[in-house]
CSV table of C-alpha atoms in Angstrom, one decimal:
chain,number,residue,atom,x,y,z
A,1,MET,CA,53.3,-18.0,48.1
A,2,THR,CA,55.8,-17.4,50.9
A,3,SER,CA,55.9,-14.7,53.5
A,4,HIS,CA,58.6,-13.3,55.8
A,5,ARG,CA,58.3,-11.4,59.0
A,6,ARG,CA,59.0,-7.7,58.6
A,7,PRO,CA,58.7,-4.6,60.9
A,8,ALA,CA,55.2,-3.9,62.0
A,9,GLY,CA,53.2,-2.1,59.3
A,10,ARG,CA,55.0,-3.5,56.4
A,11,VAL,CA,54.2,-6.8,54.8
A,12,SER,CA,56.0,-8.2,51.7
A,13,VAL,CA,54.3,-10.9,49.7
A,14,ASN,CA,55.9,-12.8,46.8
A,15,ILE,CA,53.4,-14.1,44.3
A,16,ARG,CA,54.1,-16.6,41.5
A,17,CYS,CA,51.8,-16.2,38.5
A,18,VAL,CA,51.4,-19.4,36.6
A,19,SER,CA,49.8,-19.2,33.2
A,20,SER,CA,46.9,-21.5,32.5
A,21,PRO,CA,46.9,-23.5,29.4
A,22,PRO,CA,44.6,-22.0,26.7
A,23,ALA,CA,41.1,-23.3,26.7
A,24,VAL,CA,40.6,-26.0,24.1
A,25,ASP,CA,37.3,-26.1,22.2
A,26,THR,CA,36.4,-29.8,22.5
A,27,SER,CA,32.9,-29.5,21.1
A,28,TYR,CA,32.2,-31.6,18.0
A,29,LYS,CA,31.6,-29.8,14.7
A,30,THR,CA,29.9,-31.2,11.6
A,31,ASN,CA,31.2,-30.5,8.1
A,32,VAL,CA,28.0,-28.7,7.2
A,33,PRO,CA,28.5,-25.0,6.6
A,34,ARG,CA,26.1,-22.5,8.1
A,35,ASN,CA,23.5,-20.9,5.8
A,36,ALA,CA,25.3,-17.7,4.9
A,37,ASN,CA,22.0,-15.8,4.7
A,38,MET,CA,21.4,-16.4,8.4
A,39,ALA,CA,24.7,-14.7,9.1
A,40,LYS,CA,23.3,-11.6,7.4
A,41,LEU,CA,20.5,-11.1,9.9
A,42,GLN,CA,21.1,-8.3,12.4
A,43,ALA,CA,20.9,-9.3,16.1
A,44,GLY,CA,17.7,-11.1,17.1
A,45,TYR,CA,14.2,-10.9,15.6
A,46,LEU,CA,12.7,-7.7,17.0
A,47,PHE,CA,10.2,-9.1,19.4
A,48,PRO,CA,12.3,-11.8,21.0
A,49,GLU,CA,14.9,-9.0,21.6
A,50,ILE,CA,12.3,-7.0,23.4
A,51,ALA,CA,11.4,-10.0,25.5
A,52,ARG,CA,15.1,-10.5,26.3
A,53,ARG,CA,15.5,-6.9,27.5
A,54,ARG,CA,12.3,-7.2,29.5
A,55,ALA,CA,13.7,-10.3,31.2
A,56,ALA,CA,17.0,-8.5,31.9
A,57,HIS,CA,15.0,-5.6,33.5
A,58,LEU,CA,13.2,-8.1,35.8
A,59,LEU,CA,16.4,-9.6,36.9
A,60,LYS,CA,17.7,-6.2,37.8
A,61,TYR,CA,14.4,-5.2,39.4
A,62,PRO,CA,12.6,-8.4,40.4
A,63,ASP,CA,9.7,-6.5,42.1
A,64,ALA,CA,9.0,-4.3,39.1
A,65,LYS,CA,5.3,-4.4,38.0
A,66,ILE,CA,5.8,-4.4,34.3
A,67,ILE,CA,3.1,-3.5,31.9
A,68,SER,CA,3.6,-4.7,28.3
A,69,LEU,CA,2.4,-2.5,25.5
A,70,GLY,CA,5.1,-3.7,23.2
A,71,ILE,CA,4.5,-7.0,21.4
A,72,GLY,CA,1.1,-6.9,19.8
A,73,ASP,CA,-0.3,-9.9,21.6
A,74,THR,CA,-4.0,-10.0,22.5
A,75,THR,CA,-5.0,-10.1,26.2
A,76,GLU,CA,-8.8,-10.5,26.4
A,77,PRO,CA,-10.5,-13.9,26.5
A,78,ILE,CA,-11.8,-15.6,23.4
A,79,PRO,CA,-15.6,-15.2,23.2
A,80,ASN,CA,-17.5,-18.2,24.5
A,81,VAL,CA,-19.4,-18.7,21.2
A,82,ILE,CA,-16.0,-19.5,19.6
A,83,THR,CA,-14.4,-21.5,22.4
A,84,ASN,CA,-17.6,-23.6,22.7
A,85,ALA,CA,-17.3,-24.6,19.1
A,86,MET,CA,-13.7,-25.6,19.5
A,87,ALA,CA,-14.5,-27.5,22.6
A,88,GLU,CA,-17.3,-29.4,20.9
A,89,ARG,CA,-15.0,-30.3,18.0
A,90,ALA,CA,-12.2,-31.4,20.3
A,91,HIS,CA,-14.7,-33.6,22.2
A,92,ALA,CA,-16.0,-35.1,19.0
A,93,LEU,CA,-12.4,-36.3,18.2
A,94,SER,CA,-12.8,-38.8,21.0
A,95,THR,CA,-15.7,-40.5,19.3
A,96,ILE,CA,-15.9,-42.9,16.3
A,97,ASP,CA,-18.2,-40.7,14.3
A,98,GLY,CA,-16.5,-37.4,15.2
A,99,TYR,CA,-12.9,-38.3,14.7
A,100,SER,CA,-11.0,-36.9,11.7
A,101,GLY,CA,-7.3,-37.1,10.8
A,102,TYR,CA,-5.5,-35.2,8.1
A,103,GLY,CA,-7.7,-32.6,6.4
A,104,ALA,CA,-7.3,-30.7,3.2
A,105,GLU,CA,-4.1,-28.7,3.2
A,106,GLN,CA,-6.1,-25.8,1.7
A,107,GLY,CA,-8.6,-25.8,4.6
A,108,GLU,CA,-12.1,-27.2,5.2
A,109,LYS,CA,-14.6,-26.3,2.5
A,110,LYS,CA,-17.1,-24.8,4.9
A,111,LEU,CA,-14.6,-22.4,6.4
A,112,ARG,CA,-13.2,-21.4,3.0
A,113,ALA,CA,-16.8,-20.7,1.8
A,114,ALA,CA,-17.5,-18.7,5.0
A,115,ILE,CA,-14.4,-16.6,4.6
A,116,ALA,CA,-15.3,-15.8,0.9
A,117,ALA,CA,-18.8,-14.9,1.8
A,118,THR,CA,-17.9,-12.8,4.8
A,119,TYR,CA,-14.9,-10.8,3.6
A,120,TYR,CA,-15.0,-11.0,-0.2
A,121,ALA,CA,-18.7,-10.9,-1.1
A,122,ASP,CA,-19.2,-9.3,-4.6
A,123,LEU,CA,-15.4,-9.0,-5.0
A,124,GLY,CA,-15.1,-11.9,-7.4
A,125,ILE,CA,-13.1,-14.1,-4.9
A,126,GLU,CA,-14.2,-17.7,-4.8
A,127,ASP,CA,-13.8,-20.4,-2.2
A,128,SER,CA,-11.0,-22.1,-4.3
A,129,ASP,CA,-8.9,-18.9,-4.2
A,130,ILE,CA,-8.7,-19.1,-0.4
A,131,PHE,CA,-6.0,-21.1,1.5
A,132,VAL,CA,-6.6,-21.5,5.2
A,133,SER,CA,-3.4,-21.5,7.3
A,134,ASP,CA,-1.9,-21.3,10.8
A,135,GLY,CA,-1.6,-17.5,10.5
A,136,ALA,CA,-0.5,-14.7,8.1
A,137,LYS,CA,3.1,-14.6,9.4
A,138,CYS,CA,3.6,-18.3,8.5
A,139,ASP,CA,2.1,-17.6,5.0
A,140,ILE,CA,4.5,-14.8,4.4
A,141,SER,CA,7.4,-17.2,4.7
A,142,ARG,CA,5.6,-19.8,2.4
A,143,LEU,CA,5.1,-17.0,-0.1
A,144,GLN,CA,8.8,-16.2,0.0
A,145,VAL,CA,9.5,-19.9,-0.8
A,146,LEU,CA,7.1,-19.6,-3.7
A,147,PHE,CA,8.8,-16.5,-5.1
A,148,GLY,CA,12.3,-17.9,-4.6
A,149,SER,CA,15.8,-16.5,-4.0
A,150,ASN,CA,16.0,-14.5,-7.2
A,151,ALA,CA,12.9,-12.3,-6.5
A,152,THR,CA,13.4,-8.6,-5.7
A,153,ILE,CA,11.2,-7.0,-3.1
A,154,ALA,CA,10.0,-3.6,-1.9
A,155,VAL,CA,8.6,-2.9,1.6
A,156,GLN,CA,7.1,0.0,3.4
A,157,ASP,CA,9.5,1.8,5.7
A,158,PRO,CA,8.7,1.2,8.5
A,159,SER,CA,7.1,-2.2,8.2
A,160,TYR,CA,6.5,-5.5,10.0
A,161,PRO,CA,10.0,-7.1,10.2
A,162,ALA,CA,8.9,-10.5,9.0
A,163,TYR,CA,8.9,-9.3,5.4
A,164,VAL,CA,12.5,-8.2,5.4
A,165,ASP,CA,13.9,-11.0,7.6
A,166,SER,CA,12.2,-13.7,5.5
A,167,SER,CA,13.7,-12.0,2.4
A,168,VAL,CA,17.2,-12.1,4.0
A,169,ILE,CA,16.8,-15.8,4.9
A,170,MET,CA,15.7,-16.7,1.4
A,171,GLY,CA,18.8,-15.1,-0.1
A,172,GLN,CA,17.0,-12.2,-1.9
A,173,THR,CA,19.2,-9.5,-0.3
A,174,ASP,CA,22.7,-8.3,-0.2
A,175,LEU,CA,24.6,-7.6,3.1
A,176,TYR,CA,23.3,-5.2,5.8
A,177,GLN,CA,24.5,-1.6,5.2
A,178,GLN,CA,25.1,-0.3,8.7
A,179,ASP,CA,25.5,3.4,7.6
A,180,VAL,CA,21.9,3.5,6.2
A,181,GLN,CA,20.4,0.7,8.4
A,182,LYS,CA,19.2,-1.2,5.3
A,183,TYR,CA,19.8,-4.4,3.5
A,184,GLY,CA,21.1,-4.2,0.0
A,185,ASN,CA,18.8,-5.2,-2.9
A,186,ILE,CA,15.6,-4.3,-1.0
A,187,GLU,CA,13.6,-1.2,-1.9
A,188,TYR,CA,12.6,0.7,1.3
A,189,MET,CA,9.5,2.8,0.5
A,190,ARG,CA,9.6,5.6,3.0
A,191,CYS,CA,6.2,6.2,4.8
A,192,SER,CA,6.2,9.2,7.0
A,193,PRO,CA,3.9,11.9,8.4
A,194,GLU,CA,5.2,14.1,5.6
A,195,ASN,CA,3.8,11.9,2.8
A,196,GLY,CA,0.7,10.7,4.7
A,197,PHE,CA,2.4,7.3,5.3
A,198,PHE,CA,2.0,6.4,1.7
A,199,PRO,CA,5.2,6.1,-0.5
A,200,ASP,CA,6.0,8.3,-3.4
A,201,LEU,CA,5.7,5.6,-6.0
A,202,SER,CA,7.3,7.8,-8.7
A,203,THR,CA,10.6,7.3,-6.9
A,204,VAL,CA,10.3,3.6,-6.3
A,205,PRO,CA,12.2,1.3,-8.8
A,206,ARG,CA,10.5,-1.8,-10.1
A,207,THR,CA,10.6,-4.9,-8.0
A,208,ASP,CA,9.0,-8.3,-8.4
A,209,ILE,CA,7.2,-8.3,-5.1
A,210,ILE,CA,5.7,-5.3,-3.1
A,211,PHE,CA,4.9,-6.1,0.5
A,212,PHE,CA,2.2,-3.7,1.7
A,213,CYS,CA,0.3,-3.7,5.0
A,214,SER,CA,-2.9,-1.7,5.6
A,215,PRO,CA,-3.8,-0.7,8.2
A,216,ASN,CA,0.0,-0.6,8.7
A,217,ASN,CA,2.0,-2.2,11.4
A,218,PRO,CA,3.6,-0.3,13.1
A,219,THR,CA,2.3,3.2,12.0
A,220,GLY,CA,-1.4,2.3,12.2
A,221,ALA,CA,-2.1,4.2,8.9
A,222,ALA,CA,-4.7,2.8,6.6
A,223,ALA,CA,-4.4,3.5,2.8
A,224,SER,CA,-7.2,5.3,1.1
A,225,ARG,CA,-9.0,4.0,-1.9
A,226,GLU,CA,-7.3,6.6,-4.1
A,227,GLN,CA,-3.9,5.5,-2.8
A,228,LEU,CA,-4.6,1.8,-3.4
A,229,ILE,CA,-5.7,2.6,-6.9
A,230,LYS,CA,-2.3,4.1,-7.4
A,231,LEU,CA,-0.6,1.1,-5.9
A,232,VAL,CA,-2.5,-1.4,-8.1
A,233,LYS,CA,-1.7,0.7,-11.2
A,234,PHE,CA,1.9,0.9,-10.2
A,235,ALA,CA,2.1,-2.9,-9.8
A,236,LYS,CA,0.3,-3.5,-13.1
A,237,ASP,CA,2.6,-1.0,-15.0
A,238,ASN,CA,5.6,-2.8,-13.6
A,239,GLY,CA,4.4,-6.4,-13.8
A,240,SER,CA,4.8,-6.8,-10.0
A,241,ILE,CA,2.9,-8.8,-7.5
A,242,ILE,CA,1.5,-7.1,-4.3
A,243,VAL,CA,1.5,-9.1,-1.1
A,244,TYR,CA,-1.2,-7.2,0.8
A,245,ASP,CA,-1.3,-7.9,4.5
A,246,SER,CA,-4.8,-7.1,5.8
A,247,ALA,CA,-4.4,-8.5,9.3
A,248,TYR,CA,-6.0,-5.4,11.0
A,249,ALA,CA,-8.8,-4.7,8.5
A,250,MET,CA,-11.5,-5.2,11.0
A,251,TYR,CA,-10.1,-2.2,13.0
A,252,ILE,CA,-10.9,0.2,10.1
A,253,SER,CA,-13.6,2.7,11.1
A,254,ASP,CA,-13.6,5.0,8.1
A,255,ASP,CA,-14.2,4.3,4.4
A,256,SER,CA,-10.6,3.0,3.8
A,257,PRO,CA,-10.8,-0.3,1.8
A,258,LYS,CA,-10.6,-3.5,4.0
A,259,SER,CA,-9.3,-5.6,1.1
A,260,ILE,CA,-7.1,-4.9,-1.8
A,261,PHE,CA,-9.6,-6.7,-4.0
A,262,GLU,CA,-12.0,-3.8,-3.6
A,263,ILE,CA,-9.7,-2.1,-6.1
A,264,PRO,CA,-10.5,-2.9,-9.8
A,265,GLY,CA,-7.8,-5.0,-11.4
A,266,ALA,CA,-6.2,-6.1,-8.1
A,267,LYS,CA,-7.0,-9.7,-8.8
A,268,GLU,CA,-4.4,-9.7,-11.6
A,269,VAL,CA,-1.6,-8.3,-9.4
A,270,ALA,CA,-2.3,-9.1,-5.8
A,271,ILE,CA,-2.3,-11.7,-3.1
A,272,GLU,CA,-3.9,-11.0,0.3
A,273,THR,CA,-3.0,-12.5,3.7
A,274,ALA,CA,-5.2,-12.2,6.7
A,275,SER,CA,-5.7,-13.6,10.2
A,276,PHE,CA,-8.1,-14.2,13.1
A,277,SER,CA,-5.3,-13.4,15.6
A,278,LYS,CA,-6.2,-9.8,16.3
A,279,TYR,CA,-10.0,-10.2,15.8
A,280,ALA,CA,-10.8,-13.2,18.0
A,281,GLY,CA,-7.7,-13.5,20.2
A,282,PHE,CA,-6.3,-16.3,18.1
A,283,THR,CA,-2.6,-15.4,18.6
A,284,GLY,CA,-2.1,-18.7,20.3
A,285,VAL,CA,-4.8,-20.7,18.5
A,286,ARG,CA,-3.2,-19.9,15.1
A,287,LEU,CA,-5.6,-19.5,12.2
A,288,GLY,CA,-5.5,-17.3,9.1
A,289,TRP,CA,-5.8,-17.4,5.4
A,290,THR,CA,-4.3,-16.2,2.1
A,291,VAL,CA,-6.2,-15.3,-1.1
A,292,VAL,CA,-4.5,-16.2,-4.4
A,293,PRO,CA,-6.9,-15.3,-7.2
A,294,LYS,CA,-6.9,-17.5,-10.3
A,295,GLU,CA,-6.4,-14.4,-12.4
A,296,LEU,CA,-2.9,-13.9,-11.0
A,297,LEU,CA,-0.3,-15.3,-13.4
A,298,PHE,CA,3.5,-15.5,-13.6
A,299,SER,CA,5.3,-14.1,-16.6
A,300,ASP,CA,5.1,-17.4,-18.4
A,301,GLY,CA,1.3,-17.5,-17.9
A,302,HIS,CA,1.4,-20.2,-15.2
A,303,PRO,CA,-1.2,-19.6,-12.4
A,304,VAL,CA,0.4,-18.4,-9.2
A,305,ALA,CA,-2.3,-20.3,-7.2
A,306,LYS,CA,-1.2,-23.7,-8.7
A,307,ASP,CA,2.4,-23.2,-7.4
A,308,PHE,CA,1.3,-21.9,-4.1
A,309,ASN,CA,-1.0,-24.9,-3.7
A,310,ARG,CA,2.1,-27.1,-4.3
A,311,ILE,CA,4.1,-25.2,-1.7
A,312,VAL,CA,1.2,-25.6,0.8
A,313,CYS,CA,0.8,-29.3,0.1
A,314,THR,CA,4.6,-29.8,0.5
A,315,CYS,CA,5.2,-27.7,3.6
A,316,PHE,CA,2.0,-27.8,5.5
A,317,ASN,CA,-0.5,-30.4,6.6
A,318,GLY,CA,-3.4,-28.0,7.1
A,319,ALA,CA,-4.6,-25.9,10.0
A,320,SER,CA,-5.8,-27.6,13.1
A,321,ASN,CA,-9.3,-29.0,12.7
A,322,ILE,CA,-10.1,-27.6,16.2
A,323,ALA,CA,-8.9,-24.1,15.2
A,324,GLN,CA,-10.9,-24.3,12.0
A,325,ALA,CA,-14.0,-25.1,14.0
A,326,GLY,CA,-13.3,-21.9,16.0
A,327,GLY,CA,-12.8,-20.0,12.7
A,328,LEU,CA,-16.2,-21.2,11.5
A,329,ALA,CA,-17.8,-20.0,14.7
A,330,CYS,CA,-16.1,-16.6,14.3
A,331,LEU,CA,-17.9,-16.1,11.1
A,332,SER,CA,-21.4,-17.0,12.5
A,333,PRO,CA,-23.6,-14.0,13.3
A,334,GLU,CA,-22.9,-14.4,17.0
A,335,GLY,CA,-19.2,-14.8,16.4
A,336,LEU,CA,-18.9,-11.7,14.2
A,337,LYS,CA,-20.7,-9.6,16.8
A,338,ALA,CA,-18.3,-11.0,19.5
A,339,MET,CA,-15.3,-10.2,17.4
A,340,HIS,CA,-16.5,-6.7,16.8
A,341,ASP,CA,-16.9,-6.3,20.5
A,342,VAL,CA,-13.3,-7.4,21.1
A,343,VAL,CA,-12.0,-5.1,18.5
A,344,GLY,CA,-14.1,-2.3,20.0
A,345,PHE,CA,-12.6,-2.9,23.4
A,346,TYR,CA,-9.0,-2.5,22.0
A,347,LYS,CA,-10.0,0.6,20.1
A,348,GLU,CA,-11.2,2.1,23.4
A,349,ASN,CA,-7.7,1.3,24.8
A,350,THR,CA,-6.2,3.1,21.8
A,351,GLU,CA,-8.2,6.2,22.6
A,352,ILE,CA,-6.8,6.3,26.1
A,353,ILE,CA,-3.2,6.0,24.8
A,354,VAL,CA,-3.8,8.7,22.2
A,355,ASP,CA,-5.3,11.0,24.8
A,356,THR,CA,-2.3,10.4,27.1
A,357,PHE,CA,0.4,11.3,24.6
A,358,THR,CA,-1.5,14.2,23.0
A,359,SER,CA,-2.1,15.7,26.5
A,360,LEU,CA,1.7,15.6,27.0
A,361,GLY,CA,2.3,17.5,23.8
A,362,PHE,CA,3.5,14.6,21.6
A,363,ASN,CA,2.5,14.1,18.0
A,364,VAL,CA,0.8,10.8,17.6
A,365,TYR,CA,-0.3,8.9,14.4
A,366,GLY,CA,-2.3,5.8,13.5
A,367,ALA,CA,-4.8,4.6,16.2
A,368,LYS,CA,-8.0,5.5,14.3
A,369,ASN,CA,-7.9,2.3,12.1
A,370,ALA,CA,-5.5,0.1,14.1
A,371,PRO,CA,-4.6,-1.0,17.6
A,372,TYR,CA,-1.3,0.8,17.5
A,373,VAL,CA,-0.3,4.3,18.4
A,374,TRP,CA,2.8,5.7,16.6
A,375,VAL,CA,4.4,8.3,18.9
A,376,HIS,CA,7.1,10.8,17.7
A,377,PHE,CA,10.1,11.6,19.9
A,378,PRO,CA,11.9,14.1,17.6
A,379,GLY,CA,15.7,13.8,17.7
A,380,ARG,CA,15.6,10.8,20.0
A,381,ASN,CA,17.0,7.3,19.4
A,382,SER,CA,14.1,4.8,19.5
A,383,TRP,CA,15.9,2.2,21.6
A,384,ASP,CA,16.9,5.0,24.1
A,385,VAL,CA,13.3,6.0,24.4
A,386,PHE,CA,12.3,2.3,24.8
A,387,ALA,CA,15.0,1.9,27.6
A,388,GLU,CA,13.9,5.2,29.3
A,389,ILE,CA,10.3,4.2,29.5
A,390,LEU,CA,11.1,0.7,30.7
A,391,GLU,CA,13.7,1.8,33.2
A,392,LYS,CA,11.7,4.7,34.7
A,393,VAL,CA,8.1,3.5,34.7
A,394,ASN,CA,8.2,-0.2,33.9
A,395,VAL,CA,6.3,0.0,30.7
A,396,VAL,CA,7.3,-2.0,27.6
A,397,THR,CA,6.9,-0.3,24.2
A,398,THR,CA,8.4,-1.1,20.8
A,399,PRO,CA,11.3,1.0,19.3
A,400,GLY,CA,10.3,2.3,15.9
A,401,SER,CA,13.8,1.6,14.4
A,402,GLY,CA,13.1,-2.1,14.8
A,403,PHE,CA,10.6,-1.7,11.9
A,404,GLY,CA,13.2,-0.1,9.6
A,405,PRO,CA,15.2,3.1,9.4
A,406,GLY,CA,12.0,5.1,8.8
A,407,GLY,CA,10.9,4.3,12.3
A,408,GLU,CA,13.8,6.0,14.0
A,409,GLY,CA,12.6,8.6,16.4
A,410,PHE,CA,9.3,6.9,17.0
A,411,VAL,CA,7.9,4.2,19.4
A,412,ARG,CA,5.0,2.0,18.8
A,413,VAL,CA,2.5,1.6,21.7
A,414,SER,CA,0.2,-1.3,21.5
A,415,ALA,CA,-3.5,-1.1,22.7
A,416,PHE,CA,-3.5,-4.8,23.5
A,417,GLY,CA,-3.9,-4.9,27.3
A,418,HIS,CA,-6.3,-5.2,30.1
A,419,ARG,CA,-8.1,-1.9,30.8
A,420,ASP,CA,-6.7,-1.5,34.2
A,421,ASN,CA,-3.2,-1.9,32.8
A,422,ILE,CA,-3.8,0.6,30.1
A,423,ILE,CA,-5.1,3.1,32.6
A,424,GLU,CA,-2.1,2.5,34.9
A,425,ALA,CA,0.4,2.8,32.0
A,426,ALA,CA,-1.2,6.1,31.0
A,427,ARG,CA,-0.8,7.3,34.6
A,428,ARG,CA,2.9,6.3,34.7
A,429,LEU,CA,3.6,7.9,31.3
A,430,LYS,CA,2.0,11.2,32.4
A,431,GLN,CA,4.2,11.1,35.5
A,432,LEU,CA,7.3,10.5,33.3
A,433,TYR,CA,6.7,13.2,30.7
A,434,LYS,CA,4.7,15.8,32.5
């Protein structure tokens, strides 16, 4: 750059622009192609995406006092009767007599027996039908491996995103169709206020697998006995298998079935997954189970349970022995009472959230049998509502469209939170929408 003296008030500058050489990508690449199914996935998994947006909000407003009613993570301490049992088991591992290494991949016999006796008494489910795991979400993916890439699936719309995303990863789907917000080769069974959050099965084509969650995440709706009778008949008529997610069954307070196996004939067409996560605060401890009845057979007559056992033995070394000690304590008389107390606490939170939105004139759904409140914002984009609530009152919710196209126009509000935070969130929401 050179400059020359000019009359006052005028400065002339000559600038030479030299182009930089193009950036060269020097990173090493292998010759292994990327799994094409991973490239089909849209953006990030829903809940990490919410966490990313929450973190971005905190960068923008570092002093913001955020209350999270989005991701369904428990907040209250695990009851002492349960943690004491885990602590005792952990301490025993430091002794010669108490140490144990690998356990049975299917779970410890005492825990399998306790699960069968507690949740499936008189339903014809035996200890050997139960596979203890590190949580229902993990078992969903193991079941997808069991079914394979050629299986066709149906899901409730809206539904927990793990069903769809695991199906995409397995190669069961076609590409994402942006115009309808759906993946090809998945049947989306619309569940809305208009149909009581139960799909019109007469319009649903046959699929190999039907993922069905009750009480539902995110809508909170629990299927009635009559509805589940229809579902089991539909599966039997079509030769399909139901994967029934009962992770919130303990929140049911009416006469809705808590297990699919309460329905006659279900053992011939259904698998059930369940978890201690939302009952005992085990979201970090990780313990659940899957029931695969011996009556459930593939089209060639081979027992489904035998193949699932092989999947489990190949992909899993069994749930933590410390976590299983906690699970056994959960199912003791004292543990069951403690879990009911925890569930009752979250249900009280749910009532506060419901009262808040109904007082503001919103239509709300769910809540009665689940820790989730499904709030309708007619004509609004779910992510816009999510952003509005986060930006204006520092409360995190979950956009309904993240659970499928049927969730557009709704947000899910979780009741998992400390009571003071729930009350404060209610105050802020009333201030925003009054």
